[in-house]
Coordinates of C-alpha atoms in Angstrom, one line a residue:
M160 CA 0.3 -2.4 13.4
I161 CA 2.3 0.5 11.8
T162 CA 1.0 4.1 11.0
E163 CA 2.4 6.9 9.0
T164 CA 0.9 10.4 8.4
I165 CA 1.2 12.2 5.1
A166 CA -0.5 15.6 5.0
D167 CA -4.0 15.2 6.4
A168 CA -4.1 11.4 5.9
T169 CA -3.3 8.5 8.2
I170 CA -2.2 5.3 6.6
T171 CA -2.3 2.2 8.8
V172 CA -1.0 -1.3 7.8
E173 CA -1.7 -4.3 9.9
H174 CA -0.6 -8.0 9.4
D175 CA -3.7 -10.0 8.4
G176 CA -2.4 -13.6 8.5
N177 CA -0.9 -15.8 6.1
H178 CA -2.3 -17.6 3.1
W179 CA -1.3 -20.2 0.6
H180 CA -0.9 -19.2 -3.0
T181 CA -1.6 -22.1 -5.3
D182 CA 0.2 -20.4 -8.2
D183 CA 3.6 -20.3 -6.7
R184 CA 3.0 -23.0 -4.1
G185 CA 4.2 -20.8 -1.3
N186 CA 3.1 -19.3 1.9
R187 CA 2.7 -15.5 1.8
Q188 CA 2.1 -12.9 4.5
R189 CA -1.2 -10.7 3.8
Y190 CA -1.6 -7.1 5.1
R191 CA -4.7 -5.0 5.5
Y192 CA -4.5 -1.1 5.3
V193 CA -6.6 1.8 5.8
I194 CA -5.8 5.3 4.3
S195 CA -8.1 7.9 6.1
T196 CA -8.5 11.6 5.5
P197 CA -11.0 14.0 7.0
Q198 CA -13.1 13.5 3.7
W199 CA -12.9 9.8 3.1
K200 CA -11.5 6.3 4.1
H201 CA -10.1 3.8 1.7
S202 CA -9.3 0.1 3.0
G203 CA -8.0 -3.1 1.5
N204 CA -6.1 -6.4 2.2
D205 CA -4.4 -7.0 -1.0
I206 CA -0.8 -6.4 0.1
N207 CA 1.1 -9.6 0.1
S208 CA 4.7 -10.6 1.0
G209 CA 7.3 -12.7 -0.9
V210 CA 6.9 -16.5 -0.5
D211 CA 7.8 -17.8 2.9
A212 CA 8.6 -14.2 4.3
E213 CA 8.2 -13.5 8.0
P214 CA 5.7 -10.8 8.9
D215 CA 6.9 -7.3 8.3
E216 CA 4.5 -4.4 8.5
R217 CA 7.2 -1.8 7.6
S218 CA 7.8 -3.6 4.5
A219 CA 4.3 -3.8 3.7
L220 CA 3.7 -0.1 4.3
V221 CA 6.6 0.6 1.8
T222 CA 5.0 -1.6 -0.7
L223 CA 1.7 0.2 -0.3
A224 CA 3.5 3.5 -0.8
S225 CA 5.1 2.1 -4.0
F226 CA 1.7 1.2 -5.4
L227 CA 0.4 4.6 -4.5
S228 CA 3.4 6.3 -6.1
A229 CA 3.0 4.3 -9.3
C230 CA -0.8 5.4 -9.4
A231 CA 0.3 9.0 -8.9
E232 CA 2.9 8.9 -11.7
S233 CA 0.6 7.3 -14.1
R234 CA -2.2 10.0 -13.4
S235 CA 0.5 12.7 -13.8
Y236 CA 1.2 11.5 -17.3
G237 CA -2.5 11.3 -18.3
G238 CA -3.2 7.7 -17.5
G239 CA -1.6 4.3 -18.0
E240 CA -1.4 0.9 -16.7
N241 CA -1.1 2.0 -13.0
A242 CA -3.5 5.0 -13.0
D243 CA -6.5 2.9 -11.9
L244 CA -4.8 0.9 -9.0
F245 CA -7.0 2.8 -6.6
P246 CA -10.3 4.6 -6.7
D247 CA -10.2 8.0 -8.2
H248 CA -10.2 10.0 -4.9
V249 CA -7.4 8.0 -3.7
G250 CA -5.4 8.5 -6.8
Q251 CA -5.8 12.2 -6.6
W252 CA -4.8 12.2 -3.1
A253 CA -1.6 10.1 -4.0
E254 CA -0.9 12.6 -6.9
A255 CA -1.2 15.5 -4.6
N256 CA 1.2 13.8 -2.2
S257 CA 3.4 12.0 -4.7
D258 CA 6.8 13.5 -3.2
E259 CA 6.0 12.2 0.3
L260 CA 4.9 8.8 -1.1
A261 CA 8.0 8.4 -3.3
L262 CA 10.2 9.1 -0.3
L263 CA 8.2 6.5 1.9
S264 CA 8.3 3.9 -0.9
M265 CA 12.1 4.1 -0.7
D266 CA 12.3 3.9 3.1
D267 CA 13.2 0.2 3.9
E268 CA 14.5 0.9 7.4
G269 CA 11.9 3.0 9.1

């Protein structure tokens, strides 16, 4: 498990096993995540690795930050294809913390 704190939120990512994708005929690692603030909690398990990758929670955290950054950027331009990647309250939080998320999304070494 890996944890990162941004403002009043804690982001936790944990390896959730691997699964077979029939569309690309490969094995992918799956990760679950929880974003918690004092006001709300959001969780999911839709972060996946590349085909036949070894488990790497840090890489999954960076991927999650990238999706959150894309959501925040779309919202800042009034909407778009990535504005609804997360529920509205998570998108608002991502937009308010876009600088920190952008830095984390570029961090591939911890």
